[in-house]
mmCIF file of C-alpha atoms in Angstrom:
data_model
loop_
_atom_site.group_PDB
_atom_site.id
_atom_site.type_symbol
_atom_site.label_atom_id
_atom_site.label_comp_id
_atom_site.label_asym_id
_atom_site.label_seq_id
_atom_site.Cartn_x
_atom_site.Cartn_y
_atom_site.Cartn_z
ATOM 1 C CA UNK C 131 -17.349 -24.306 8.373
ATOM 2 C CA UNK C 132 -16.459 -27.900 9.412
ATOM 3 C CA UNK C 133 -18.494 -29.393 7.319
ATOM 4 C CA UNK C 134 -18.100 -28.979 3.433
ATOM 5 C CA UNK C 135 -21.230 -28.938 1.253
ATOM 6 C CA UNK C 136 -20.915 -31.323 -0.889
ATOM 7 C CA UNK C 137 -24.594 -31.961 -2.063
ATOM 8 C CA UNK C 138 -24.357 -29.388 -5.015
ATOM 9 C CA UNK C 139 -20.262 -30.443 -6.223
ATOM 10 C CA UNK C 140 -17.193 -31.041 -4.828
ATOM 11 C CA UNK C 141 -16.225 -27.208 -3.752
ATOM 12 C CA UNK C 142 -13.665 -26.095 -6.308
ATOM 13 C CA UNK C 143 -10.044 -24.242 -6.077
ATOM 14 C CA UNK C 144 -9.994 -21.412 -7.149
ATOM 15 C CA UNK C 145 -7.021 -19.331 -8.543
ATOM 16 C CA UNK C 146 -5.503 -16.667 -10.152
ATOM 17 C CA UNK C 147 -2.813 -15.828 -12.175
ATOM 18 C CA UNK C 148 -0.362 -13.348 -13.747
ATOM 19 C CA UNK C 149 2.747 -13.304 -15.287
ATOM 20 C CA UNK C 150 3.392 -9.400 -15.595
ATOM 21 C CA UNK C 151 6.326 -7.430 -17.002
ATOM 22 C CA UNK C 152 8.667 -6.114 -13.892
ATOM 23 C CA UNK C 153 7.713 -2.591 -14.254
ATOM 24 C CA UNK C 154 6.590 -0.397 -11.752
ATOM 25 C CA UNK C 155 3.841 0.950 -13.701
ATOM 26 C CA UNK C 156 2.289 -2.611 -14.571
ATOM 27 C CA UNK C 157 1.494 -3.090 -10.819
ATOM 28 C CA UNK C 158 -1.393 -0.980 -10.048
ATOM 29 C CA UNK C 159 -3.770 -3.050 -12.319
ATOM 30 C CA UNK C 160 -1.951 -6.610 -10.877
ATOM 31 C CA UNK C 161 -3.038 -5.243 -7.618
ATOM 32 C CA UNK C 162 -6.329 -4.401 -8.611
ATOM 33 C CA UNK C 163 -6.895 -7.730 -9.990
ATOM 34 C CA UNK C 164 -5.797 -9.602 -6.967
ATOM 35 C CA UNK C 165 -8.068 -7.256 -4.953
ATOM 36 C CA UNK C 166 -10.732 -8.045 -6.820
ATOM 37 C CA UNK C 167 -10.283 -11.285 -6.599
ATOM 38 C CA UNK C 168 -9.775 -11.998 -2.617
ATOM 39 C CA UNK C 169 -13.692 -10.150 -2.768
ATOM 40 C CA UNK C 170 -14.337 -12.936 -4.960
ATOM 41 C CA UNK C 171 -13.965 -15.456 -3.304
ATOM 42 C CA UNK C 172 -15.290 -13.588 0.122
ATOM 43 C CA UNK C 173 -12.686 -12.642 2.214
ATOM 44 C CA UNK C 174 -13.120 -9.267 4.663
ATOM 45 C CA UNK C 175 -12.774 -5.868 4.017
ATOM 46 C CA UNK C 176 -9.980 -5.860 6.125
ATOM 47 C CA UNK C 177 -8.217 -9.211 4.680
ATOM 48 C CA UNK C 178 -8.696 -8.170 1.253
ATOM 49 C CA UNK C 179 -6.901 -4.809 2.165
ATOM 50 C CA UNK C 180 -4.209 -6.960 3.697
ATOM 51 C CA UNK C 181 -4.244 -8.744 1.012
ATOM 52 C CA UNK C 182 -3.592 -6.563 -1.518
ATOM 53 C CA UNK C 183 -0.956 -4.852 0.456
ATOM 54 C CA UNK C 184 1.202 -7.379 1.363
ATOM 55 C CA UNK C 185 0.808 -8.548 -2.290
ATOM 56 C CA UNK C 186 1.290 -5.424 -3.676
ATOM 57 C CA UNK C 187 4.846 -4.718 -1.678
ATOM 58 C CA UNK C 188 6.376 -8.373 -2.676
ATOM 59 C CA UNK C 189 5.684 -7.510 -6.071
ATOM 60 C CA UNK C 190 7.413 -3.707 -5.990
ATOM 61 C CA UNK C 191 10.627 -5.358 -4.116
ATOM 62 C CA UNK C 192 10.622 -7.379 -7.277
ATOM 63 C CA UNK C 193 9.898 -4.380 -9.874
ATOM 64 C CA UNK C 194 12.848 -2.379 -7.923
ATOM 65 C CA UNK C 195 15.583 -4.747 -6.222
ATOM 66 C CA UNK C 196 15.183 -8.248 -9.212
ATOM 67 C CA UNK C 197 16.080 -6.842 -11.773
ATOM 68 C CA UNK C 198 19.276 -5.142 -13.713
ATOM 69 C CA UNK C 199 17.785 -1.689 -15.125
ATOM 70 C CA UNK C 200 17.939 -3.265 -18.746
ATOM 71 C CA UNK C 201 16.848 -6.745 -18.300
ATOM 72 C CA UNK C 202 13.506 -7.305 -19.385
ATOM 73 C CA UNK C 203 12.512 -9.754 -16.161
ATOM 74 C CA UNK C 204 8.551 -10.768 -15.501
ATOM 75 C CA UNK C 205 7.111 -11.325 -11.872
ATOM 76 C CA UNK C 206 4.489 -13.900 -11.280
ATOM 77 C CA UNK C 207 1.746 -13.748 -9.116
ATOM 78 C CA UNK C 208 -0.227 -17.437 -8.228
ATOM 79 C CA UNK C 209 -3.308 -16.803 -6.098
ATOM 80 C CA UNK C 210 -5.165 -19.988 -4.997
ATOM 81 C CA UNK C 211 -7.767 -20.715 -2.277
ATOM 82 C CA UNK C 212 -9.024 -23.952 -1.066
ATOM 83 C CA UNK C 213 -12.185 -24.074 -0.006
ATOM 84 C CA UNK C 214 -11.948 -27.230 2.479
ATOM 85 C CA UNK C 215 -9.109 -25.544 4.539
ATOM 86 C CA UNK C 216 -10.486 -21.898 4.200
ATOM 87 C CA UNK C 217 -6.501 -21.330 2.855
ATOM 88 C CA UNK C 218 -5.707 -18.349 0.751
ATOM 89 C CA UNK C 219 -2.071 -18.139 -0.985
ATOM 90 C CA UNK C 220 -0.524 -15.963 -2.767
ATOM 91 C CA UNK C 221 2.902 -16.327 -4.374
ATOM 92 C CA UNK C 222 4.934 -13.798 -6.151
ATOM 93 C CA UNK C 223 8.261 -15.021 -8.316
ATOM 94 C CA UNK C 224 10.805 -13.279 -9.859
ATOM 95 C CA UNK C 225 14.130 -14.755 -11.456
ATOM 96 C CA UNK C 226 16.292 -12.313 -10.002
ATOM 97 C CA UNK C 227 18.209 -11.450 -7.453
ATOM 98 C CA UNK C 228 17.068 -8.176 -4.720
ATOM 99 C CA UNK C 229 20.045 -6.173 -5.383
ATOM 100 C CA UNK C 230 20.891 -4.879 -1.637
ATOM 101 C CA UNK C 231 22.484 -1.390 -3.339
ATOM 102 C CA UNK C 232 19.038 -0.086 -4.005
ATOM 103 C CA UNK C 233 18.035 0.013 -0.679
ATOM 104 C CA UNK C 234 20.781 1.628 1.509
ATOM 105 C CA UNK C 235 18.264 4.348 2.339
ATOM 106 C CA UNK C 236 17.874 3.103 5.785
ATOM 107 C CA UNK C 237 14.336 0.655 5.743
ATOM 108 C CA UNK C 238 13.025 1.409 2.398
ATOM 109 C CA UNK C 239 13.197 -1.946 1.180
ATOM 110 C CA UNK C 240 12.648 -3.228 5.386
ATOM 111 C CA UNK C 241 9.245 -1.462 5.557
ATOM 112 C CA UNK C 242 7.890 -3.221 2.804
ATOM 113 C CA UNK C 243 9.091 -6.903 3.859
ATOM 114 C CA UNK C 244 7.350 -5.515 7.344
ATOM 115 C CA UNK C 245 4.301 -4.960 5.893
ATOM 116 C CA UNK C 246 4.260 -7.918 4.185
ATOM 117 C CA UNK C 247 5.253 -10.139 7.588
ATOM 118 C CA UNK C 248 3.026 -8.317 9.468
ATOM 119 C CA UNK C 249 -0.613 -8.472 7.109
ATOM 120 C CA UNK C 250 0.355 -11.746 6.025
ATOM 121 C CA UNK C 251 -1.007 -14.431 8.428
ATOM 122 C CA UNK C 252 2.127 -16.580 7.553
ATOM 123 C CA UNK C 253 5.048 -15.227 5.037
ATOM 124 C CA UNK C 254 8.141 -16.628 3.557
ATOM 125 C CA UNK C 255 10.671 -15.348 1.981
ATOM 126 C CA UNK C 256 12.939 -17.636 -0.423
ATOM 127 C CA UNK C 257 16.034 -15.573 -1.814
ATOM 128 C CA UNK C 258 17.627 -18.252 -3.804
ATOM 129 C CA UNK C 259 20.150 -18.180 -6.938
ATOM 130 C CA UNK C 260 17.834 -18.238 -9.282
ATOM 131 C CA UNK C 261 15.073 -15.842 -7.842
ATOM 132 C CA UNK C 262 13.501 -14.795 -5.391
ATOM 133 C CA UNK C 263 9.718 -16.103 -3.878
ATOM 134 C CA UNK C 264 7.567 -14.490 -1.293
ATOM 135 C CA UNK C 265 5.212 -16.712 -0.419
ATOM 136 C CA UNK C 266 2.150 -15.158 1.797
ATOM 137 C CA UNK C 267 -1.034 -16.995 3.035
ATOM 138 C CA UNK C 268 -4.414 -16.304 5.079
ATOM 139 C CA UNK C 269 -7.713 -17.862 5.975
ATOM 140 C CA UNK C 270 -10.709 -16.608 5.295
ATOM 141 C CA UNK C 271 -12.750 -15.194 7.020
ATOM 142 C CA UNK C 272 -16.464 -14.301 7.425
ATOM 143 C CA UNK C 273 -18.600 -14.320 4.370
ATOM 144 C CA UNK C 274 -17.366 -17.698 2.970
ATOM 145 C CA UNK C 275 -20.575 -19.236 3.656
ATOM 146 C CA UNK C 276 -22.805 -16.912 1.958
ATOM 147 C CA UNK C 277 -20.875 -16.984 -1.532
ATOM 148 C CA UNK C 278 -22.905 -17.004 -3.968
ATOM 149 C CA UNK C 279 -22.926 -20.608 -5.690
ATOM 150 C CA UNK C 280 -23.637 -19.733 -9.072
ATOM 151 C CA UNK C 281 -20.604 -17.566 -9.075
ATOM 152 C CA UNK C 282 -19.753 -16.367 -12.660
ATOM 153 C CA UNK C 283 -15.801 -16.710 -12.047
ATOM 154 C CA UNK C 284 -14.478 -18.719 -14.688
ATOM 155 C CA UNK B 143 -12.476 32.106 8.984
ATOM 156 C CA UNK B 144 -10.444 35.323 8.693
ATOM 157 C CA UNK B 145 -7.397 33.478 7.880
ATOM 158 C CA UNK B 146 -5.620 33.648 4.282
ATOM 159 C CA UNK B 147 -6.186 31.263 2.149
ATOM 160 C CA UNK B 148 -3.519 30.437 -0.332
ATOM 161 C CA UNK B 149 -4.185 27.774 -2.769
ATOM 162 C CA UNK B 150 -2.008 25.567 -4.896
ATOM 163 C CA UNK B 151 -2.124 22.706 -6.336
ATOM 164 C CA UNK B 152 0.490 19.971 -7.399
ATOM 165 C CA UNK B 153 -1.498 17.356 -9.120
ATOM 166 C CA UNK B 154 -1.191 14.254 -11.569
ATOM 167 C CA UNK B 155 -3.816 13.168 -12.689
ATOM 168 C CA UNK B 156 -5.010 10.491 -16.096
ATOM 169 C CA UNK B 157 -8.326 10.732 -15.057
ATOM 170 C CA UNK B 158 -9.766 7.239 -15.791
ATOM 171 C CA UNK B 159 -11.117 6.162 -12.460
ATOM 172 C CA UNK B 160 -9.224 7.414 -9.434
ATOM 173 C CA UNK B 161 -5.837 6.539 -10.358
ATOM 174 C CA UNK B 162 -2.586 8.541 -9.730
ATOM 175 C CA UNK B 163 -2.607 10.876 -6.903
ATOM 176 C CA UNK B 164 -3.744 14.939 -6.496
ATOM 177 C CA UNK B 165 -2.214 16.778 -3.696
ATOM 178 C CA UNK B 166 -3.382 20.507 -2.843
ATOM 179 C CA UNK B 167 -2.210 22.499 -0.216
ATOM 180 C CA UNK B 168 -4.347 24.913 1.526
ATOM 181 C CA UNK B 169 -2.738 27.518 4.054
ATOM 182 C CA UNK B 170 -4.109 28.213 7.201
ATOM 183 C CA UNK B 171 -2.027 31.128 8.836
ATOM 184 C CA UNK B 172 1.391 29.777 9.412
ATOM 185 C CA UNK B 173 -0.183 26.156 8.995
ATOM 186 C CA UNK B 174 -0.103 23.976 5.729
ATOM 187 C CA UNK B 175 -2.610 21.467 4.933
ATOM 188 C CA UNK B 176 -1.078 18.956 2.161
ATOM 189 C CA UNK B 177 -4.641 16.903 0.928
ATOM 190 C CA UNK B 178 -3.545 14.206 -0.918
ATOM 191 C CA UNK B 179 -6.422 11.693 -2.702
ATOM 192 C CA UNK B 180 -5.424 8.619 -4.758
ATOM 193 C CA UNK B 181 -3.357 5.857 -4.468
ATOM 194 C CA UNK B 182 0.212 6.475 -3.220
ATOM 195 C CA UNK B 183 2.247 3.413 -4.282
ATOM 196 C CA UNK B 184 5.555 3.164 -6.491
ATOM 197 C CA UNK B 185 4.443 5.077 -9.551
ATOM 198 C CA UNK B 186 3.057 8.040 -7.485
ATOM 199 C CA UNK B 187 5.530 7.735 -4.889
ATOM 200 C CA UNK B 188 7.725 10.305 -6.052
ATOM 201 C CA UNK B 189 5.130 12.802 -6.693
ATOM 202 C CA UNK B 190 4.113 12.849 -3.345
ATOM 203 C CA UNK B 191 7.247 12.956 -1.600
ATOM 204 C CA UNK B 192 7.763 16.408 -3.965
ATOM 205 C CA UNK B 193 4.332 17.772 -2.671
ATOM 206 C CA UNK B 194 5.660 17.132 1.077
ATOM 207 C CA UNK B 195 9.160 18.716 0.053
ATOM 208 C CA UNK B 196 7.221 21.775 -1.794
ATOM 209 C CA UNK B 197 5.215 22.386 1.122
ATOM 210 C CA UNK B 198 8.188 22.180 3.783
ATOM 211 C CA UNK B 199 10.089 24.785 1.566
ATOM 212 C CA UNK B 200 7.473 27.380 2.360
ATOM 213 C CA UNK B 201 8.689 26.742 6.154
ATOM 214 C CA UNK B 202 5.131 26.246 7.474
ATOM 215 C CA UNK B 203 4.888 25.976 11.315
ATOM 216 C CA UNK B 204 3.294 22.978 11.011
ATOM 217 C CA UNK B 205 2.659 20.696 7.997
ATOM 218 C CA UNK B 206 -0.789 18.783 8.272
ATOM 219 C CA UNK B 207 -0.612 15.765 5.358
ATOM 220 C CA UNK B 208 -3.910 14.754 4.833
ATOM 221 C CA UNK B 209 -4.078 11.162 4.067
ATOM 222 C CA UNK B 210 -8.264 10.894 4.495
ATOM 223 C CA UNK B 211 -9.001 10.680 0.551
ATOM 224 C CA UNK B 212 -6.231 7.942 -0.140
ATOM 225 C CA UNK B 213 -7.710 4.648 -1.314
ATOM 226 C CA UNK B 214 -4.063 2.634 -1.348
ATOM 227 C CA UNK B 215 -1.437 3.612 0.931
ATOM 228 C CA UNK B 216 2.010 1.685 0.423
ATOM 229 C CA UNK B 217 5.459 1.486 1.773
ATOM 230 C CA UNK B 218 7.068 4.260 -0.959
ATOM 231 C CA UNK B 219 4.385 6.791 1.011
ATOM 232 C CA UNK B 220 5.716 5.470 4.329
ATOM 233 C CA UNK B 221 9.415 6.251 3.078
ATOM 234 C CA UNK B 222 8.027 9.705 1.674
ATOM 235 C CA UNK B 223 6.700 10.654 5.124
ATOM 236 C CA UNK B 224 9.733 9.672 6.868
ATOM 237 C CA UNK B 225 11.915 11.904 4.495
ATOM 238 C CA UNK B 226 9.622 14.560 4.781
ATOM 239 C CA UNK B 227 10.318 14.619 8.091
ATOM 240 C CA UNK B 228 13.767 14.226 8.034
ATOM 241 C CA UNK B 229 13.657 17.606 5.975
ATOM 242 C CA UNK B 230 11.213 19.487 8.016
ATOM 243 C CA UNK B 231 13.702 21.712 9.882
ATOM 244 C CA UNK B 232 11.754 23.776 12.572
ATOM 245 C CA UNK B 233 8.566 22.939 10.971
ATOM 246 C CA UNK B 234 6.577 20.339 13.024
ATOM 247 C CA UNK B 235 4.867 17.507 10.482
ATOM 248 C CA UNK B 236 1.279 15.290 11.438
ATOM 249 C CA UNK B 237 -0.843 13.033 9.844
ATOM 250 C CA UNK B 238 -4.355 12.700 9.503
ATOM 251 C CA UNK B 239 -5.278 9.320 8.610
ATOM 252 C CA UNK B 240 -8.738 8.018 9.338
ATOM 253 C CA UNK B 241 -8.817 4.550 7.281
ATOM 254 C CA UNK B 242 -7.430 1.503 7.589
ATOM 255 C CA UNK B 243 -5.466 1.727 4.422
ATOM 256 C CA UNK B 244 -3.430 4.425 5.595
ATOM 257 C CA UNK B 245 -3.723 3.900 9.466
ATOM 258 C CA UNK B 246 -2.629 0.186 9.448
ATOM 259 C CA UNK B 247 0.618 0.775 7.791
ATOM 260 C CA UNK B 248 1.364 3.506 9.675
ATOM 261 C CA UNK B 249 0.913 1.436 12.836
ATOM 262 C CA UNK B 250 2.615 -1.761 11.857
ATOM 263 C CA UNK B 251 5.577 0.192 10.868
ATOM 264 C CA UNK B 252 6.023 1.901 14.430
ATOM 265 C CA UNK B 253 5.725 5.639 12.328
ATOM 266 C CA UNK B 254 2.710 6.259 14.536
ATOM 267 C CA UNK B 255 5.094 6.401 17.104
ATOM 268 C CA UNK B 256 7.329 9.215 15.664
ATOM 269 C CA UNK B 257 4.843 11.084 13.723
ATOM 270 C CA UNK B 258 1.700 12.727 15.304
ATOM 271 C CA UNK B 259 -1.472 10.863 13.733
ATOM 272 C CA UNK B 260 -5.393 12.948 13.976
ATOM 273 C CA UNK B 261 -8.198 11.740 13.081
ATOM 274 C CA UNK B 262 -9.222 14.865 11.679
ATOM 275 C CA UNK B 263 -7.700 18.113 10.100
ATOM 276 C CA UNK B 264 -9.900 19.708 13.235
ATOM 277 C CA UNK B 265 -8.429 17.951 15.452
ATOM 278 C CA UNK B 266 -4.767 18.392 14.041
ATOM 279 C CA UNK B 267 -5.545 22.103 13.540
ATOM 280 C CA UNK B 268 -6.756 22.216 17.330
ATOM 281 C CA UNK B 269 -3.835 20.780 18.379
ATOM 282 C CA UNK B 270 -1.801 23.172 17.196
ATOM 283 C CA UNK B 271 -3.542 26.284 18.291
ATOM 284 C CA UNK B 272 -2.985 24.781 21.589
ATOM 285 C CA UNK B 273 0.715 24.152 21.484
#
């Protein structure tokens, strides 16, 4: 892996990304897309699981805590991976603000920003005026080398 | 073998391609076995925190949540599990959970350490005849 192959191209980004209504029901097939994805473009069982997770909980704080219950907010999700650098992120946006008040129930909105901390290799949180950004990354391993080259992702 | 079997079933299913969650719970004796397949996230949530609370109203001895046929395993099942327990009175609550997707959160969130994991309903059953 320290040497890119550069005989057949330049090795391409690749990325992926949504822009999906901030509704709790719109998130299963987000996550399934994502998961799909992070097979893709050959990470592990077990990072694609962490993955999808991590992913997966940044986008319900957003669905529950961004949002006023009749706003009509979106959440987006930007997936990229560079092949050079092995790097995998995955950003999820809102323009809202995590409303605390939802989550006085002692660690229900704390278990998901440790799940997220914890399966991410490196996570950020931005909680800013404007919205909120929970930016998550990993490198890939195993299986990166055997990708298929013709791949069929667009 | 000899023991009664009582069967119920709380279940949501669309049935296009293992989404939503089923839970059934089977009765051993004065044990209940909660079997819950699917994907427990925000959406299903809810439904299985009022399987857990179903079964706990029956005051089972012991409540065995069977976690081995769910595929996606996120923090609103984590919360569920903790209320359950919160509710469970004299009953005593475990987990089975055999995969990663419902081991690993369990772990990284320290519930391992305040709710009995097995790695089998025979083993959680076995357990309990024990105790």
């Amino acid at each position: 892996m320290s040497d890119d192959e550069t005989d057949d191209g330049v090795a391409v980004a690749e990325s992926h990304t949504v822009v999906v209504a901030a509704e709790s029901e719109r998130l299963p097939e987000v996550r399934r897309g994502l998961s799909s994805w992070a097979e893709r473009i050959g990470m592990s069982a077990e990072q694609v699981e962490a993955l999808t997770l991590a992913s997966y909980e940044a986008l319900s704080n957003a669905a529950a805590h961004a949002y006023a219950p009749c706003v009509d907010g979106t959440i987006e999700v930007a997936a990229s991976y560079q092949p050079e650098s092995a790097l995998v992120q995955v950003t999820v946006t809102d323009n809202g603000r995590w409303r605390r008040e939802r989550s006085t129930r002692e660690g229900i909105g704390g278990r998901g920003l440790m799940l997220i901390r914890s399966l991410a290799e490196h996570a950020e949180v931005h909680a800013g005026a404007t919205g909120t950004t929970v930016c998550m990354s990993w490198t890939v391993r195993s299986a990166a080398a055997t990708r298929p080259a013709g791949s069929t992702h667009r | 073998m000899g023991a009664v079997n009582a069967h119920d079933s709380l279940s949501q299913g669309q049935d296009d391609g293992g989404q939503g969650l089923t839970a059934v719970t089977d009765w051993q004796g004065a044990t209940a076995v909660l079997s819950v397949s699917g994907e427990v996230d925000m959406v299903t949530g809810p439904q299985f925190e009022t399987a857990l609370f179903a079964a706990l109203e029956e005051h089972p001895e012991t409540l065995i949540v069977n976690l081995e046929g769910v595929e996606f395993f996120a923090s609103t099942g984590l919360s569920a599990l903790v209320a359950a327990q919160q509710r469970a009175g004299a009953s005593t609550v475990c987990v089975v959970a055999t995969n990663s997707v419902t081991a690993r959160p369990l772990e990284i969130t320290g519930l391992d350490r305040t709710i009995p994991i097995y790695e089998s309903v025979k083993q959680a059953l076995a357990v309990q005849e024990t105790s």
